Coordinates of C-alpha atoms and ligand atoms in Angstrom, one line a residue:
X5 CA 23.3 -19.9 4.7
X6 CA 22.6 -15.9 4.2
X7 CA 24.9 -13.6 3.3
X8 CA 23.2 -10.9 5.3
X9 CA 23.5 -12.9 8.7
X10 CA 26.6 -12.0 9.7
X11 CA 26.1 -8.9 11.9
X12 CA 23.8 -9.6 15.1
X13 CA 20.5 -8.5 16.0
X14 CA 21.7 -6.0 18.6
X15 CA 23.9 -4.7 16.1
X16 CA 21.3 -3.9 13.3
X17 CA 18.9 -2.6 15.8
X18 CA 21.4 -0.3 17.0
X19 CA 22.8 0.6 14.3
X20 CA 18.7 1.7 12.3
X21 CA 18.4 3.2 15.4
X22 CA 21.3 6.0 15.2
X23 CA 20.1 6.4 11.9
X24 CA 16.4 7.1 13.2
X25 CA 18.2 9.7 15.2
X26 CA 19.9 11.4 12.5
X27 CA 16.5 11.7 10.6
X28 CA 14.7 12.7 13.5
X29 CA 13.5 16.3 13.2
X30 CA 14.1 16.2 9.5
X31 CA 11.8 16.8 6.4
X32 CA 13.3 16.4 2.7
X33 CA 12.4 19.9 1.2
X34 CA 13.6 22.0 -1.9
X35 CA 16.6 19.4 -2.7
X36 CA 17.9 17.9 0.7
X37 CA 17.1 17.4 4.1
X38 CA 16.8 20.1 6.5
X39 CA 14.9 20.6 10.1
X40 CA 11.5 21.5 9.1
X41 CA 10.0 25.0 10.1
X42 CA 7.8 23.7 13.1
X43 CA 9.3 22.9 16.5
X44 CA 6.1 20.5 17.0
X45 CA 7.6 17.2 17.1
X46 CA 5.4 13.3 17.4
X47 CA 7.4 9.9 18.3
X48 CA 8.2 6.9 16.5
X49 CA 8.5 3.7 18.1
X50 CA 9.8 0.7 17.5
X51 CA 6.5 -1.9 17.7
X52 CA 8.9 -5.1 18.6
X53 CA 10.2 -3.2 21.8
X54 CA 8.0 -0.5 22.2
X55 CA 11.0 1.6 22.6
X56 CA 11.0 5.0 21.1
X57 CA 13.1 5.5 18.1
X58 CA 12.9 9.5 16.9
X59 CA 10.5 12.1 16.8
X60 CA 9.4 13.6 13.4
X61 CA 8.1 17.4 12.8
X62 CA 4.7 17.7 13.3
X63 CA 4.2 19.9 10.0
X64 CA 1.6 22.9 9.8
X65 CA 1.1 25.4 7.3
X66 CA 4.6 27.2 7.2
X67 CA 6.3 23.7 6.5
X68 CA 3.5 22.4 3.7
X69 CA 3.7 25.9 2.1
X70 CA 7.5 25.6 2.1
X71 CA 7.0 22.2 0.3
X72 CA 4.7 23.3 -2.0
X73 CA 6.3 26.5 -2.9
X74 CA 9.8 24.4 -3.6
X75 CA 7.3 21.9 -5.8
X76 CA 5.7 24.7 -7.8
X77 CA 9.0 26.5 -8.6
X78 CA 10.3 22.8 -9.8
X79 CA 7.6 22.1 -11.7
X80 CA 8.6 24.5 -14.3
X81 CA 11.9 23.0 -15.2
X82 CA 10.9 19.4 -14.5
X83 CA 7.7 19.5 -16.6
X84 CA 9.5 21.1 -19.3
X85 CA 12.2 18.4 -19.5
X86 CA 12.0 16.1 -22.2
X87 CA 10.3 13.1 -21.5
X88 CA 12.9 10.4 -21.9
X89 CA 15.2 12.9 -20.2
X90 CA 12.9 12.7 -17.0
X91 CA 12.9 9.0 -17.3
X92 CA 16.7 8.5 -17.4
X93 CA 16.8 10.5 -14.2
X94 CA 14.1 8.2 -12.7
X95 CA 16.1 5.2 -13.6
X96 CA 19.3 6.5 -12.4
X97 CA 17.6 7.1 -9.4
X98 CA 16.1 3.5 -9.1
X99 CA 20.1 2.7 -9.8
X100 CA 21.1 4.6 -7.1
X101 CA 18.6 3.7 -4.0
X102 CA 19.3 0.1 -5.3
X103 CA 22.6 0.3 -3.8
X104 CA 20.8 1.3 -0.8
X105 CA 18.5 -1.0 -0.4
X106 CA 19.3 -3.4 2.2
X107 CA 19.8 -0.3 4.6
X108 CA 16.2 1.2 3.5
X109 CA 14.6 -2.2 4.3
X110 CA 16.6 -2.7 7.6
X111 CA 14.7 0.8 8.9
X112 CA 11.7 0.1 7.4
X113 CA 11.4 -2.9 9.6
X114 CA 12.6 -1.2 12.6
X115 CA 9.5 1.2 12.5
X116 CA 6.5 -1.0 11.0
X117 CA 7.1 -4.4 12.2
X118 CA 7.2 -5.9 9.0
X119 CA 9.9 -9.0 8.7
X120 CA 12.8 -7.7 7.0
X121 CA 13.7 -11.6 5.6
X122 CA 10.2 -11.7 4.3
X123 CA 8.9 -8.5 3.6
X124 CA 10.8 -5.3 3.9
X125 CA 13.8 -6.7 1.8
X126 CA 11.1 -7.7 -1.0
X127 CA 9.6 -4.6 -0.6
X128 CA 12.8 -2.4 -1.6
X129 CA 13.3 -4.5 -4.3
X130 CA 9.6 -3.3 -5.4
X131 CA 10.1 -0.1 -5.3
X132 CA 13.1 0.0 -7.3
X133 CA 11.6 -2.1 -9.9
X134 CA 8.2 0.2 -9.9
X135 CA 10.7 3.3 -10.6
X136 CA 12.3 1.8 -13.5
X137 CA 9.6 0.6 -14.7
X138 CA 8.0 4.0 -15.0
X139 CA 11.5 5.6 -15.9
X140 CA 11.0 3.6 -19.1
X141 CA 7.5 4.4 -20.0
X142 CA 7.9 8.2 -19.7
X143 CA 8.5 8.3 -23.4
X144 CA 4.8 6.4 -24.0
X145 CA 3.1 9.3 -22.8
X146 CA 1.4 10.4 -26.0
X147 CA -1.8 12.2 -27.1
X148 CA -4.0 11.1 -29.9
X149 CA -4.2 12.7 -33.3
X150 CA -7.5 12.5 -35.4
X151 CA -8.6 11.1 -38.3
X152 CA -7.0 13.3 -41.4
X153 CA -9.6 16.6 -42.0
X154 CA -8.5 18.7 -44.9
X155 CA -7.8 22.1 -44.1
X156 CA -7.8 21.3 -40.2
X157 CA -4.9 19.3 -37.7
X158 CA -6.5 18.0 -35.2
X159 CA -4.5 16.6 -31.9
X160 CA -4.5 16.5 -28.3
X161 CA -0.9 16.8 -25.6
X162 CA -1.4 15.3 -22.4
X163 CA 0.4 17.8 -19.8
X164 CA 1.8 17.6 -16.4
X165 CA -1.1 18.4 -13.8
X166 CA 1.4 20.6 -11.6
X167 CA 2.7 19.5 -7.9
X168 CA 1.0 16.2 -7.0
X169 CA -0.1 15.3 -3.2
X170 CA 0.9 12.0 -2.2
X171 CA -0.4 10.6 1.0
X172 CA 0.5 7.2 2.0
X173 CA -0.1 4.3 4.7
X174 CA 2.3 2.7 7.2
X175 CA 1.8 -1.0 6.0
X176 CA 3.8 -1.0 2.8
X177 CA 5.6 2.5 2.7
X178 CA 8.0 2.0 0.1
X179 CA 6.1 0.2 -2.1
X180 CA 3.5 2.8 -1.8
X181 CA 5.7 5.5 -2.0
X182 CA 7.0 4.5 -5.8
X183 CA 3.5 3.6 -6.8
X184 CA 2.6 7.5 -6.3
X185 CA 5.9 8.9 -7.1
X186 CA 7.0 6.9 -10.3
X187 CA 4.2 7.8 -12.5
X188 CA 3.8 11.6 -11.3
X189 CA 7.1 12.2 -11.8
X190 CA 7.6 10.3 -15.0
X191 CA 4.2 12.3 -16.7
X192 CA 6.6 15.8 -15.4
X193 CA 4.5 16.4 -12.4
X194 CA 6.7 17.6 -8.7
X195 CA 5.5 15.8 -5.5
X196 CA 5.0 16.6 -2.2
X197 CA 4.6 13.3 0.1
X198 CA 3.3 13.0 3.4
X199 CA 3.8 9.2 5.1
X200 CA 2.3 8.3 8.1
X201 CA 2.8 9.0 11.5
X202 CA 4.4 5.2 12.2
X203 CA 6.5 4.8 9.0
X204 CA 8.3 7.9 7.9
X205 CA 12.0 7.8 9.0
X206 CA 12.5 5.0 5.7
X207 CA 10.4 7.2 3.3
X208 CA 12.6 10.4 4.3
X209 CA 15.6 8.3 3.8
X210 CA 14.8 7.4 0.3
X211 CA 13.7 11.1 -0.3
X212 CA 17.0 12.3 1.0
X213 CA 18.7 9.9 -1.4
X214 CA 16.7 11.0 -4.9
X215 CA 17.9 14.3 -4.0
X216 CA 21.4 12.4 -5.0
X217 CA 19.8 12.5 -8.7
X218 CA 16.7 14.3 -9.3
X219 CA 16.7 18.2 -9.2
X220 CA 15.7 20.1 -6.7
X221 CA 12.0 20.4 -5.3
X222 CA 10.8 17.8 -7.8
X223 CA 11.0 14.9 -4.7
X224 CA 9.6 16.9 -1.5
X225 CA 8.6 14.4 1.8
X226 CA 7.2 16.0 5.0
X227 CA 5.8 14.6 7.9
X228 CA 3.3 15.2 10.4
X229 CA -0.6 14.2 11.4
X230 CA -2.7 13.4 8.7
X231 CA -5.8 15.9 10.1
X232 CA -3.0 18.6 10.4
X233 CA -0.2 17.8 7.1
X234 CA -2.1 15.8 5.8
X235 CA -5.4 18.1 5.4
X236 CA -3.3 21.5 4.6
X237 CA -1.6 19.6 1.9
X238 CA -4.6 18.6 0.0
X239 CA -6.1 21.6 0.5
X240 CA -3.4 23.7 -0.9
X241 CA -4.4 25.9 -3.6
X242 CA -1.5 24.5 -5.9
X243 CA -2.1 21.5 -5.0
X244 CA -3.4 19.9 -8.5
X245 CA -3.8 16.8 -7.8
X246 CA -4.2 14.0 -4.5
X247 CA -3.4 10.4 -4.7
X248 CA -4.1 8.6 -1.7
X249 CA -4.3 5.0 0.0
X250 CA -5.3 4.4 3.2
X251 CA -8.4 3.8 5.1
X252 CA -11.9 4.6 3.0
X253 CA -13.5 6.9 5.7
X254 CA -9.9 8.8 5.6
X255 CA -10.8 8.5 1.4
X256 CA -14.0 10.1 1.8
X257 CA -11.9 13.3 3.5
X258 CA -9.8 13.8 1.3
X259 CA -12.5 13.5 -1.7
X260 CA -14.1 16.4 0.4
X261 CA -10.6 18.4 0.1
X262 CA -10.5 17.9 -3.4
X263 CA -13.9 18.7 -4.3
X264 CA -13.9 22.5 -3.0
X265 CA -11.2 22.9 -5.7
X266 CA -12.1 20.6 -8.4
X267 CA -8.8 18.4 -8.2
X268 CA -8.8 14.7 -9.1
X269 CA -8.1 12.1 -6.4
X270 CA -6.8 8.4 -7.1
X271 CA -7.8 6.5 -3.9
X272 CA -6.5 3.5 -2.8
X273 CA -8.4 1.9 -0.1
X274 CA -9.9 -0.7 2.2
X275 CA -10.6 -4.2 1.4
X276 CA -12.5 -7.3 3.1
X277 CA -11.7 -9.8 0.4
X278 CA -13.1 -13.2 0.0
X279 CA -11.5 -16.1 -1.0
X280 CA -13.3 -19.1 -2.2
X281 CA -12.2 -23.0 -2.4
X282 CA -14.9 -24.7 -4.6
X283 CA -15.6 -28.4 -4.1
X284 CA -13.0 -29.3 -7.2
X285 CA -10.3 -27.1 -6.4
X286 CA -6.7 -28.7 -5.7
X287 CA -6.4 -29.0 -1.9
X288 CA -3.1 -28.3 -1.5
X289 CA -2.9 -25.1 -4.0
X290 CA -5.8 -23.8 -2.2
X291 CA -4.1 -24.3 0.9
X292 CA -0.9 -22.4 0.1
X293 CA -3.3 -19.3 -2.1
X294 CA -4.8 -18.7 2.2
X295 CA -1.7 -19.0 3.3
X296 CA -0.9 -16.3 1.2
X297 CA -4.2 -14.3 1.2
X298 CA -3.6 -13.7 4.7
X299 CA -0.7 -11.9 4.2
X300 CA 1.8 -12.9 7.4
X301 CA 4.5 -11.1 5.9
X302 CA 2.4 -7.4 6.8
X303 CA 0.9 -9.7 9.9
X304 CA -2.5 -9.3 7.6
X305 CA -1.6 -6.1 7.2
X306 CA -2.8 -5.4 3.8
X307 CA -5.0 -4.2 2.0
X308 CA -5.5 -7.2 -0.7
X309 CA -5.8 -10.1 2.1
X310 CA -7.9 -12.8 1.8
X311 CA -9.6 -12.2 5.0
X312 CA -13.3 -14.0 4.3
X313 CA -12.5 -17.7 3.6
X314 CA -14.8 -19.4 2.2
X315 CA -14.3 -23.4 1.7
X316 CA -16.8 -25.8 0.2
X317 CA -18.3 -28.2 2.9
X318 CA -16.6 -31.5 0.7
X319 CA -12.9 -30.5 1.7
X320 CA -13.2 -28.0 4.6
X321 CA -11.6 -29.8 6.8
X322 CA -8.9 -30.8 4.3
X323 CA -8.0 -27.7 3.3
X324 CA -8.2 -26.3 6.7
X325 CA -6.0 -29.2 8.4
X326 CA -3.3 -27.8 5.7
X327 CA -3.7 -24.0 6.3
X328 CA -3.1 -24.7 10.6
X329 CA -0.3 -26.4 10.0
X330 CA 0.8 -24.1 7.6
X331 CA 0.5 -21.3 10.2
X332 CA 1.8 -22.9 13.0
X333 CA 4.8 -23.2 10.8
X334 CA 5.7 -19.4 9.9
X335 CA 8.2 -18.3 12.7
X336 CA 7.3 -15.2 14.7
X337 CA 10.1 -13.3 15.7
X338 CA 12.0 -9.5 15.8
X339 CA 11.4 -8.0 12.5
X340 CA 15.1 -7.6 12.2
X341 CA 15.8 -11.0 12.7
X342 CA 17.4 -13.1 9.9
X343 CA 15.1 -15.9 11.0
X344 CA 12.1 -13.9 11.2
X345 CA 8.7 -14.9 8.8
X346 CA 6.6 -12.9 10.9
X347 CA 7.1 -9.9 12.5
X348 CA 4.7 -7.7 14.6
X349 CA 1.8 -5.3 14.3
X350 CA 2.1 -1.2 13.8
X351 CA 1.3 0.0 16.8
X352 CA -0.5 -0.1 20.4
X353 CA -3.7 1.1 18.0
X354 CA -3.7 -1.3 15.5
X355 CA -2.6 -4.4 18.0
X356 CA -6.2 -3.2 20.5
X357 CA -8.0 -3.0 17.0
X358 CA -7.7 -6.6 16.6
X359 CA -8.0 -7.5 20.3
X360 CA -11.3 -5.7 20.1
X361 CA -12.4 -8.0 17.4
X362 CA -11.0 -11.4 18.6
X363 CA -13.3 -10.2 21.9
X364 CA -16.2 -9.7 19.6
X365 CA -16.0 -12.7 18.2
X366 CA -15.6 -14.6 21.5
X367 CA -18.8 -13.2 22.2
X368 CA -20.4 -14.2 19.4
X369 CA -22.9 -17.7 20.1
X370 CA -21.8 -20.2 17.5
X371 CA -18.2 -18.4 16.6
X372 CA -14.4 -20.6 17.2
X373 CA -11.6 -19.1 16.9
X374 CA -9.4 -22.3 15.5
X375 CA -5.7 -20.6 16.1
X376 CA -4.5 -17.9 17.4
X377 CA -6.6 -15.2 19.7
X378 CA -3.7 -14.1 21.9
X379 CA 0.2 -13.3 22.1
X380 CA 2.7 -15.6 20.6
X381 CA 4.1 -17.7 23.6
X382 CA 7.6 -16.0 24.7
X383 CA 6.6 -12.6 23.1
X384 CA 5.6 -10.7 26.0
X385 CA 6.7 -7.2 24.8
X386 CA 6.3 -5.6 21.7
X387 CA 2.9 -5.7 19.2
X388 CA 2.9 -9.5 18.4
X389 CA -0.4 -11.2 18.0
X390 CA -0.9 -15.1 16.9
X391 CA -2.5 -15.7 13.0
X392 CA -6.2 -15.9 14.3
X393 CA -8.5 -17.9 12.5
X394 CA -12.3 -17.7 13.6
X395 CA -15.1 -20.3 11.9
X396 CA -18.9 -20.0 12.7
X397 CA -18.9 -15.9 12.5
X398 CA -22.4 -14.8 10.7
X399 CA -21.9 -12.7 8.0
X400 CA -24.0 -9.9 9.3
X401 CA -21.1 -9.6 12.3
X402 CA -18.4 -7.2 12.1
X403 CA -15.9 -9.9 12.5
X404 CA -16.8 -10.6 8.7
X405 CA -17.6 -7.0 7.7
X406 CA -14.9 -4.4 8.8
X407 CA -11.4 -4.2 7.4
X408 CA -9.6 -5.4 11.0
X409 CA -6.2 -5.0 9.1
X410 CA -4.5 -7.7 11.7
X411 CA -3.5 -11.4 11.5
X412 CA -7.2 -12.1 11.9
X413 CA -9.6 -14.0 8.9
X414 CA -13.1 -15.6 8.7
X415 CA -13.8 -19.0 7.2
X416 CA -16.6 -20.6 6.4
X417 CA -18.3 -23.5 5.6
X418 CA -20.6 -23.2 2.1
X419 CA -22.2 -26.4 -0.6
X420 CA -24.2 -23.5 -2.7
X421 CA -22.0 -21.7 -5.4
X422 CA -25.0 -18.9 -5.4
X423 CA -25.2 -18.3 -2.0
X424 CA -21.5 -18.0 -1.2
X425 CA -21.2 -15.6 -4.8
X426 CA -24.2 -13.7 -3.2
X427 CA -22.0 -13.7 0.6
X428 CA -18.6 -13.1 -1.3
X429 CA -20.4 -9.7 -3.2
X430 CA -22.5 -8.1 0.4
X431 CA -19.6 -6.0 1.0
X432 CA -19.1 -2.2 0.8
X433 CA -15.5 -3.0 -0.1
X434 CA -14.6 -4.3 -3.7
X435 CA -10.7 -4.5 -3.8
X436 CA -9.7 -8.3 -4.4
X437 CA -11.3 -11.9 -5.0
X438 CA -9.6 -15.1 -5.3
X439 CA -11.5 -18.4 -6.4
X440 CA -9.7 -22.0 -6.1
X441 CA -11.2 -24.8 -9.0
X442 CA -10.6 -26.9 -11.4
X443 CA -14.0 -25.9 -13.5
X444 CA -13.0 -23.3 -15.8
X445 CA -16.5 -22.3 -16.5
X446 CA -16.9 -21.7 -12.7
X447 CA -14.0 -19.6 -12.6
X448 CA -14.7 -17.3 -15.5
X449 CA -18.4 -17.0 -14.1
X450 CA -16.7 -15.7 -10.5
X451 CA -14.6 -13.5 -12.8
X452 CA -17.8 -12.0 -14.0
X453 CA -19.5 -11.5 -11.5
X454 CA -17.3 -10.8 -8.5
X455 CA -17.2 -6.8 -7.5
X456 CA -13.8 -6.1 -7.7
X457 CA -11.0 -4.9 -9.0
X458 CA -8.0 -7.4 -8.8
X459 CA -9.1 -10.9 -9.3
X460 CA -7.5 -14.0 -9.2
X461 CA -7.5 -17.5 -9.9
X462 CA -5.7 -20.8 -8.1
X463 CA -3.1 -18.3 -7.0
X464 CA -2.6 -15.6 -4.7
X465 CA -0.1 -13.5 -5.6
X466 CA 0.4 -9.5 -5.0
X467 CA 0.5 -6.6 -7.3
X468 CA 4.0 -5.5 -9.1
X469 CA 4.7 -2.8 -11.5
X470 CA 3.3 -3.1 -15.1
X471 CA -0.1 -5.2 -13.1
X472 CA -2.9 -2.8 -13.1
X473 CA -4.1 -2.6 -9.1
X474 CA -7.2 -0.7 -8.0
X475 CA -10.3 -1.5 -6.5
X476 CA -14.3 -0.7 -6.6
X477 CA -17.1 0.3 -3.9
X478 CA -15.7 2.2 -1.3
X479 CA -12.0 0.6 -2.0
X480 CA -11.2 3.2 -4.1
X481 CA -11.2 5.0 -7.5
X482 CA -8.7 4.9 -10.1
X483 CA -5.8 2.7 -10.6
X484 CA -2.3 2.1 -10.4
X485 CA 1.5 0.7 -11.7
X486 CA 0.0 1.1 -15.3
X487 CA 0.9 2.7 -18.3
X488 CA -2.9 3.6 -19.0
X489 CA -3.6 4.6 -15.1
X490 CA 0.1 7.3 -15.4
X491 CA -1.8 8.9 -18.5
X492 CA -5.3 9.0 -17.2
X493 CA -4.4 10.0 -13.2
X494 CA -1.5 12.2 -13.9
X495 CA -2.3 14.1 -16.9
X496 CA -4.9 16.1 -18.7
X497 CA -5.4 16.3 -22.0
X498 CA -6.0 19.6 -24.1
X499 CA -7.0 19.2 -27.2
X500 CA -5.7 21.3 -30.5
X501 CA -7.1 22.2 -33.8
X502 CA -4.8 24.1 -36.2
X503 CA -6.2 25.0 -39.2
X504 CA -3.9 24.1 -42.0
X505 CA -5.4 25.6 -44.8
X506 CA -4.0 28.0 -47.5
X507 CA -6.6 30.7 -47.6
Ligands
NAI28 P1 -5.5 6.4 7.9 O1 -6.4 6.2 6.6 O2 -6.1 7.3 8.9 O3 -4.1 6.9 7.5 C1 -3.5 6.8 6.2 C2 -2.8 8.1 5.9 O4 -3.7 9.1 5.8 C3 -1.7 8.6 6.9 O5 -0.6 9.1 6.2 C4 -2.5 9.6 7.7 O6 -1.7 10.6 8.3 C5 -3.3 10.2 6.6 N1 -4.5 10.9 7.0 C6 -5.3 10.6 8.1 N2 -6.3 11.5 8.2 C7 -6.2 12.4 7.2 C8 -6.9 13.6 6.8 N3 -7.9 14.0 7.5 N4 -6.4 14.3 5.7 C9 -5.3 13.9 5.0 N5 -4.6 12.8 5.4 C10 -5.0 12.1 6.4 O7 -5.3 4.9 8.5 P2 -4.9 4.6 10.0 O8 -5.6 5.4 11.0 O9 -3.4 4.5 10.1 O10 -5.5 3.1 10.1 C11 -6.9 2.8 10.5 C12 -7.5 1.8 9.6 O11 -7.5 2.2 8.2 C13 -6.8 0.4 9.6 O12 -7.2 -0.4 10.7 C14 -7.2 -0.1 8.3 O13 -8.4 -0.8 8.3 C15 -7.3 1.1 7.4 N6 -6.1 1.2 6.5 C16 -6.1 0.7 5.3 C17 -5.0 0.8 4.5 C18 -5.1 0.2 3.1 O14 -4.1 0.1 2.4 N7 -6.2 -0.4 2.7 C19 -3.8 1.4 4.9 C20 -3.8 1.9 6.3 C21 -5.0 1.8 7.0
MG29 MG1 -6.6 7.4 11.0

């Protein structure tokens, strides 16, 4: 049936674990990988056998300056390169990792969790798109000239900001990674990346392999704790510019970072999104757009999932008769497993995260959890948790209010399109909305007057390259995988007037 089923389980696991050994230790510095300067070292497990994998360097100061210093003396040559010249390399090296793929997505899975059949293959595939797709816009970074002035030209150049800090999440690591490192590099910026403490043996493979194209120092990955790595690196003095996504308190930080040297920051953030079923809506499309929202590829790992349900009262139990039996479907298995839909969560953090909140909402007088609240049956080791989904939560609770990042949603009953607008908007977070009808005035009215910054109607689909992504509230600033956001975040624009007169 798939042509990538012919090697076992044991096999693949083994065979991403040697490699985790060979990048253990390592940090992709100044054109290739090398042992980093620190003897520090932090494990990485596997979270489907709570085995550990590799250790990676706990990076302090010597290793960011060393980073930094190889991204600063690149940035010369790189931002100096023509344009279309920068973007060739960037597509070669999309060419290149594409060859690689299937191995990249095989260790990705190994150390987040995520299904390789369902996410971590599609994933790859994302960020080789992502880099193409910025490889060919790198000629479309242009200023503006100004009306004609007699005796004056009048223009601006948008330049490379310098060395750009990236710091990413565990959830989605390659598709994070291009979404920082396309457009810096294609506007002639040099990165230096930090991933996170569970996910960084993939991102230091693909670093090692754009060392295979780009030159030297332009692609920089180190690892290490984000308070420690990640803190030194944003507040490195040549440091020009931090885009991050992660959680919004973590944001906050690294705002603070940035301010003390007057730096801009894209953030990417949390997100508690609703997602609403009017009374008209098709019953089966709204079915399959929760299905989706809640994201059981990333085990509701992501940022964009629908995680606040709301159904109108007239199908409710329609729509929710669809969505159990759509979840009792989805198989739950070793990430690495060719049969696999759904793998397991991050880590022994994340997986008590949502066990605290499943508890809470236990508590809670009126609450029912509908599916889910415990281990898949068989799956006694490893981070798996059963698709929870919980009906009767208030909205004040934190059940319905924090980001729980977990197989874990809210849904509610609601006849009063007001009201659940009203619900759907008392949120500090204001990443993504989805609204199920048939009533096309009643969608466009959602559309505005929803807070946030990714919207979507009878679908739910996720972001790709050349589909603006970016939220509001405390989910973030700036935005992402567009033409316009490359210019904005990773330039600056100086502005020229020549006078162009004879006397
Ligand atoms: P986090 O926000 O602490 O970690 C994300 C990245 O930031 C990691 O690379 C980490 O090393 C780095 N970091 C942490 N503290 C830092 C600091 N002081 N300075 C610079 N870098 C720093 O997220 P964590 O702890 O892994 O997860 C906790 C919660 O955050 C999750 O339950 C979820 O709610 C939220 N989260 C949201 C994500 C999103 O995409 N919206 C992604 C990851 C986490
Ligand atoms: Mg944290």
């Amino acid at each position: 049936m798939n042509a990538f089923a012919i090697d076992s389980l044991e096999a693949r696991i083994g065979a991403q674990t040697a490699e985790a050994r060979r990048l253990s230790g390592q940090i992709v510095c100044g054109g290739g990988l090398r042992k980093a300067l620190t003897t520090a070292q932090f494990d990485i497990e596997n979270p489907a056998t709570e085995e550990i994998i590799g250790s990676a360097p706990r990076c302090g100061i010597e290793d960011v300056n060393s980073a930094v210093d190889a991204a600063s003396l690149a940035f010369r040559s790189w931002s100096a390169t023509p344009a279309r010249e920068r973007g060739a390399l960037l597509m070669r090296a999309a060419d290149h990792l594409d060859g690689f793929r299937e191995d990249i997505a095989r260790l990705s899975s190994l150390e987040t969790g995520n299904a390789l059949p369902t996410q971590s293959r599609n994933e790859a595939g994302t960020m080789v798109d992502i880099l193409r797709y910025f490889g060919g816009l790198a000629g479309e970074i242009n200023g503006q000239t100004y009306p004609p002035d007699p005796g004056r030209l009048l223009y601006t150049r948008r330049e490379a900001l310098g060395v750009v800090g990236a710091i990413i999440p565990w959830n989605a690591p390659l598709m994070q990674l291009a979404s920082k490192i396309a457009p810096a590099l294609a506007a002639g910026n040099t990165v230096v990346l930090k991933p996170a403490e569970q996910a960084p043996l993939a991102v230091l493979r693909v670093f090692e392999l754009l060392q295979a194209v780009l030159p030297p120092g332009v692609a920089n990955a180190i690892t290490g704790l984000g308070e420690e790595a990640g803190r030194l690196l944003c507040q490195h003095p040549a440091v020009r510019k931090i885009s991050f996504t992660g959680s919004s308190a973590v944001g906050a930080m690294i705002m603070h970072y940035a301010a003390d040297k007057i730096v801009p920051v894209t953030a990417e953030l949390g997100g508690k999104n609703p997602n609403i079923v009017l009374a008209d809506a098709n019953i089966d499309r709204a079915a399959r757009g929760i299905l989706q929202g809640l994201r059981l590829q990333r085990q509701g790992q992501s940022c964009s999932a629908g995680t606040r349900i709301y159904i109108h009262d007239a199908i409710y139990d329609a729509v929710i008769e669809r969505v159990l039996a759509g979840i009792t479907s989805f198989r739950v298995g070793n990430p690495l497993d060719e049969a696999t839909q759904v793998g397991c969560i991050v880590s022994r953090k994340q997986f008590d995260r949502v066990e605290r909140y499943i508890e809470m909402a236990r508590q809670t007088p009126g609450a029912r959890i509908l599916c889910g609240g415990q281990r898949p049956e068989g799956l006694d080791k490893g981070y798996y948790y059963s698709t929870t989904l919980i009906e009767g939560v208030p909205a004040s609770s934190p059940v319905c209010r924090d980001e729980i990042f977990g197989p874990v949603a809210t849904v509610s009953r609601f006849t009063d399109f007001e009201t659940v607008l009203q619900e759907a908007n008392d949120t500090p977070y204001g990443l993504a909305a989805t609204i199920f009808t048939e009533n096309l005035p009643a969608a466009f009215d959602f559309v505005s007057r929803i807070d946030a910054g990714f919207v979507q109607v009878n679908q739910f689909a996720v972001a790709e390259a050349n589909i603006e992504y970016g939220g509001t509230k405390m989910s973030g600033m700036g935005r992402e995988l567009s033409l316009a956001s490359m210019v904005q975040h990773f330039t600056w624009s100086k502005t020229v007037i020549v006078n162009t007169s004879a006397a």
